[in-house]
């Protein structure tokens, strides 16, 4: 974590997620995410000279298949910079867990980071985002520069595997994309500026779509 102190781990199973491929784990995962972002917010400090120090939090997904019926929204706790909640957050899969959307409306993402944050430092690693063909995006991000995705899988998402809007200086590495309805990766509104996309496997009809610099 950059500028992070007091990192804390949050396990989705401690919040009631089952991960058996049958139970609806949406509420439990959302509760875990909310607890992690609140922890970061509660441990925000500002030292002399305006230096901001925020605690780090790690959300853990043990091996399993987690059914989600609607988007998991990763939200800020305070909209006034620099006291934003979601920085220095890692979302980590242990043993290749699967997050599988049961949405059939084409309106729900699996992870949704849509906000006005000015600084990201968000890391997603080691998770499969399985859309089942009926959802919208695997990961949908707006306004989070420095967003990082590594060692993850995206399969059968209804629109895009990853959607980045105004997320310059982001990274997508060592991940696999297949069978998204639109493109596997979509970059818009300056998201391509200084963004690194390397060592990925793109098996969809359209690999990367960009209407950005």
Short mmCIF file of C-alpha atoms in Angstrom, two decimals:
data_model
loop_
_atom_site.label_atom_id
_atom_site.label_comp_id
_atom_site.label_asym_id
_atom_site.label_seq_id
_atom_site.Cartn_x
_atom_site.Cartn_y
_atom_site.Cartn_z
CA UNK A 1 0.00 0.00 0.00
CA UNK A 2 1.18 3.54 -0.75
CA UNK A 3 1.15 5.87 2.28
CA UNK A 4 -0.64 3.13 4.20
CA UNK A 5 -0.46 2.24 7.86
CA UNK A 6 -2.51 -0.19 9.94
CA UNK A 7 -3.61 -2.60 7.22
CA UNK A 8 -6.59 -4.78 8.19
CA UNK A 9 -8.03 -7.91 6.59
CA UNK A 10 -11.73 -8.53 5.97
CA UNK A 11 -12.89 -12.01 4.94
CA UNK A 12 -16.22 -12.21 3.11
CA UNK A 13 -17.06 -15.45 4.92
CA UNK A 14 -16.91 -13.65 8.25
CA UNK A 15 -19.81 -11.55 6.98
CA UNK A 16 -21.98 -14.51 5.99
CA UNK A 17 -20.87 -15.30 2.43
CA UNK A 18 -21.19 -19.04 1.69
CA UNK A 19 -19.48 -19.48 -1.67
CA UNK A 20 -21.23 -22.76 -2.53
CA UNK A 21 -22.51 -21.69 -5.94
CA UNK A 22 -26.12 -21.76 -4.74
CA UNK A 23 -26.57 -19.18 -1.99
CA UNK A 24 -27.07 -15.53 -2.86
CA UNK A 25 -23.96 -13.93 -1.37
CA UNK A 26 -24.65 -10.36 -2.54
CA UNK A 27 -25.58 -8.85 0.84
CA UNK A 28 -22.74 -10.56 2.70
CA UNK A 29 -20.11 -9.40 0.21
CA UNK A 30 -21.51 -5.87 0.24
CA UNK A 31 -21.39 -5.81 4.05
CA UNK A 32 -17.75 -6.88 3.97
CA UNK A 33 -16.85 -4.20 1.44
CA UNK A 34 -18.64 -1.56 3.50
CA UNK A 35 -16.73 -2.61 6.62
CA UNK A 36 -13.40 -2.40 4.78
CA UNK A 37 -14.04 1.07 3.37
CA UNK A 38 -15.30 2.30 6.74
CA UNK A 39 -12.12 1.05 8.38
CA UNK A 40 -10.03 3.03 5.91
CA UNK A 41 -12.14 6.13 6.52
CA UNK A 42 -12.02 5.79 10.31
CA UNK A 43 -8.23 5.55 10.27
CA UNK A 44 -7.56 8.51 8.01
CA UNK A 45 -5.04 11.00 9.36
CA UNK A 46 -3.45 14.17 8.09
CA UNK A 47 -0.02 15.21 9.28
CA UNK A 48 1.84 18.49 9.03
CA UNK A 49 2.19 19.90 5.56
CA UNK A 50 -1.06 18.35 4.42
CA UNK A 51 0.28 14.81 3.97
CA UNK A 52 -2.58 12.32 3.96
CA UNK A 53 -2.07 8.88 5.48
CA UNK A 54 -4.80 6.28 5.11
CA UNK A 55 -4.99 2.81 6.54
CA UNK A 56 -4.90 -0.14 4.17
CA UNK A 57 -7.61 -2.79 3.97
CA UNK A 58 -7.61 -6.17 2.25
CA UNK A 59 -10.87 -7.95 1.36
CA UNK A 60 -10.37 -11.72 1.05
CA UNK A 61 -12.39 -14.16 -1.05
CA UNK A 62 -11.54 -17.76 -0.13
CA UNK A 63 -11.94 -20.51 -2.72
CA UNK A 64 -15.56 -20.99 -3.78
CA UNK A 65 -18.27 -19.77 -6.15
CA UNK A 66 -20.09 -16.69 -4.92
CA UNK A 67 -23.44 -15.90 -6.52
CA UNK A 68 -24.24 -12.19 -6.85
CA UNK A 69 -27.64 -10.95 -7.98
CA UNK A 70 -26.78 -7.26 -8.23
CA UNK A 71 -23.69 -5.07 -8.31
CA UNK A 72 -21.28 -4.97 -5.40
CA UNK A 73 -20.80 -1.24 -4.94
CA UNK A 74 -17.50 -0.12 -3.50
CA UNK A 75 -18.34 3.30 -2.14
CA UNK A 76 -16.65 6.21 -0.42
CA UNK A 77 -17.62 7.19 3.10
CA UNK A 78 -17.06 10.92 2.64
CA UNK A 79 -17.29 12.83 -0.63
CA UNK A 80 -14.95 15.67 0.38
CA UNK A 81 -11.29 15.17 -0.63
CA UNK A 82 -8.85 14.31 0.76
CA UNK A 83 -10.96 12.40 3.29
CA UNK A 84 -12.16 9.81 0.81
CA UNK A 85 -12.53 6.25 1.96
CA UNK A 86 -11.39 3.98 -0.78
CA UNK A 87 -7.66 4.16 -1.22
CA UNK A 88 -5.14 1.48 -0.35
CA UNK A 89 -7.77 -1.22 -0.83
CA UNK A 90 -6.86 -4.68 -2.11
CA UNK A 91 -9.49 -7.22 -3.14
CA UNK A 92 -7.79 -10.60 -3.19
CA UNK A 93 -8.89 -14.08 -4.24
CA UNK A 94 -7.49 -17.08 -2.38
CA UNK A 95 -7.53 -20.29 -4.44
CA UNK A 96 -9.15 -18.85 -7.59
CA UNK A 97 -12.65 -17.97 -6.34
CA UNK A 98 -15.46 -17.23 -8.78
CA UNK A 99 -17.91 -14.35 -8.55
CA UNK A 100 -20.84 -15.34 -10.72
CA UNK A 101 -23.58 -12.92 -11.68
CA UNK A 102 -27.15 -14.18 -11.78
CA UNK A 103 -28.40 -10.96 -13.37
CA UNK A 104 -30.31 -11.46 -16.62
CA UNK A 105 -31.32 -7.83 -17.20
CA UNK A 106 -28.04 -6.55 -18.65
CA UNK A 107 -27.98 -3.72 -16.10
CA UNK A 108 -25.88 -5.07 -13.22
CA UNK A 109 -22.09 -5.16 -12.94
CA UNK A 110 -20.31 -7.57 -10.64
CA UNK A 111 -18.04 -4.89 -9.10
CA UNK A 112 -19.02 -1.25 -9.50
CA UNK A 113 -16.63 1.56 -8.60
CA UNK A 114 -18.52 4.64 -9.76
CA UNK A 115 -17.77 7.81 -7.84
CA UNK A 116 -15.85 11.08 -7.79
CA UNK A 117 -12.71 9.83 -6.05
CA UNK A 118 -9.59 11.66 -7.05
CA UNK A 119 -7.04 9.01 -6.09
CA UNK A 120 -7.35 5.29 -6.51
CA UNK A 121 -4.77 2.77 -5.31
CA UNK A 122 -7.29 -0.01 -5.68
CA UNK A 123 -6.00 -3.51 -6.46
CA UNK A 124 -8.01 -6.53 -7.63
CA UNK A 125 -6.16 -9.84 -7.85
CA UNK A 126 -6.88 -13.50 -8.35
CA UNK A 127 -10.66 -13.55 -8.94
CA UNK A 128 -12.84 -14.84 -11.79
CA UNK A 129 -15.72 -12.55 -12.80
CA UNK A 130 -18.27 -14.81 -14.50
CA UNK A 131 -21.09 -12.90 -16.10
CA UNK A 132 -23.23 -15.74 -17.37
CA UNK A 133 -24.00 -13.57 -20.41
CA UNK A 134 -26.84 -11.67 -18.77
CA UNK A 135 -25.08 -9.01 -16.72
CA UNK A 136 -23.42 -5.76 -17.81
CA UNK A 137 -19.69 -5.49 -16.89
CA UNK A 138 -17.39 -7.65 -14.82
CA UNK A 139 -15.66 -4.62 -13.29
CA UNK A 140 -17.03 -1.12 -13.95
CA UNK A 141 -14.85 1.79 -12.84
CA UNK A 142 -15.43 5.53 -13.18
CA UNK A 143 -13.06 8.25 -11.98
CA UNK A 144 -10.45 6.11 -10.24
CA UNK A 145 -6.94 6.72 -11.58
CA UNK A 146 -4.35 4.12 -10.69
CA UNK A 147 -6.78 1.21 -10.66
CA UNK A 148 -5.01 -2.17 -10.91
CA UNK A 149 -6.25 -5.61 -12.03
CA UNK A 150 -3.88 -8.58 -11.96
CA UNK A 151 -4.09 -12.35 -12.30
CA UNK A 152 -7.86 -12.37 -12.78
CA UNK A 153 -10.34 -13.96 -15.21
CA UNK A 154 -13.34 -12.48 -16.99
CA UNK A 155 -15.78 -14.78 -18.72
CA UNK A 156 -19.15 -14.27 -20.40
CA UNK A 157 -19.87 -10.73 -19.23
CA UNK A 158 -22.79 -9.24 -21.12
CA UNK A 159 -21.11 -6.03 -22.25
CA UNK A 160 -17.45 -5.60 -21.18
CA UNK A 161 -15.11 -7.61 -19.03
CA UNK A 162 -13.53 -4.40 -17.70
CA UNK A 163 -14.87 -0.87 -18.24
CA UNK A 164 -12.56 2.03 -17.31
CA UNK A 165 -13.82 5.63 -17.54
CA UNK A 166 -11.45 8.47 -16.58
CA UNK A 167 -9.05 6.00 -14.97
CA UNK A 168 -5.68 7.13 -16.29
CA UNK A 169 -2.46 5.42 -15.13
CA UNK A 170 -4.27 2.15 -14.50
CA UNK A 171 -2.90 -1.38 -15.04
CA UNK A 172 -4.40 -4.62 -16.35
CA UNK A 173 -1.90 -7.46 -16.27
CA UNK A 174 -1.67 -11.26 -16.43
CA UNK A 175 -5.44 -11.68 -16.81
CA UNK A 176 -7.67 -13.68 -19.14
CA UNK A 177 -10.74 -12.42 -20.98
CA UNK A 178 -13.26 -14.44 -22.95
CA UNK A 179 -16.75 -14.23 -24.45
CA UNK A 180 -17.80 -10.73 -23.41
CA UNK A 181 -20.78 -9.42 -25.37
CA UNK A 182 -19.11 -6.15 -26.41
CA UNK A 183 -15.36 -5.86 -25.94
CA UNK A 184 -13.18 -7.56 -23.37
CA UNK A 185 -11.67 -4.23 -22.22
CA UNK A 186 -13.19 -0.80 -22.85
CA UNK A 187 -11.35 2.47 -22.22
CA UNK A 188 -13.03 5.86 -22.39
CA UNK A 189 -12.63 9.48 -21.27
CA UNK A 190 -8.82 9.52 -20.98
CA UNK A 191 -8.65 6.06 -19.41
CA UNK A 192 -5.97 5.06 -21.93
CA UNK A 193 -3.59 7.80 -20.83
CA UNK A 194 -0.58 6.11 -19.17
CA UNK A 195 -2.58 2.92 -18.71
CA UNK A 196 -0.59 -0.31 -18.99
CA UNK A 197 -2.25 -3.39 -20.50
CA UNK A 198 0.18 -6.29 -20.87
CA UNK A 199 0.53 -10.07 -20.70
CA UNK A 200 -3.22 -10.63 -20.97
CA UNK A 201 -5.11 -13.26 -22.99
CA UNK A 202 -8.00 -11.85 -24.99
CA UNK A 203 -10.26 -14.45 -26.61
CA UNK A 204 -13.29 -12.29 -27.46
CA UNK A 205 -14.35 -11.04 -30.88
CA UNK A 206 -13.27 -7.53 -29.82
CA UNK A 207 -10.26 -7.46 -27.51
CA UNK A 208 -9.74 -3.82 -26.56
CA UNK A 209 -12.03 -0.95 -27.53
CA UNK A 210 -10.88 2.60 -26.90
CA UNK A 211 -12.32 5.99 -27.70
CA UNK A 212 -9.75 7.75 -25.58
CA UNK A 213 -6.27 9.18 -25.81
#
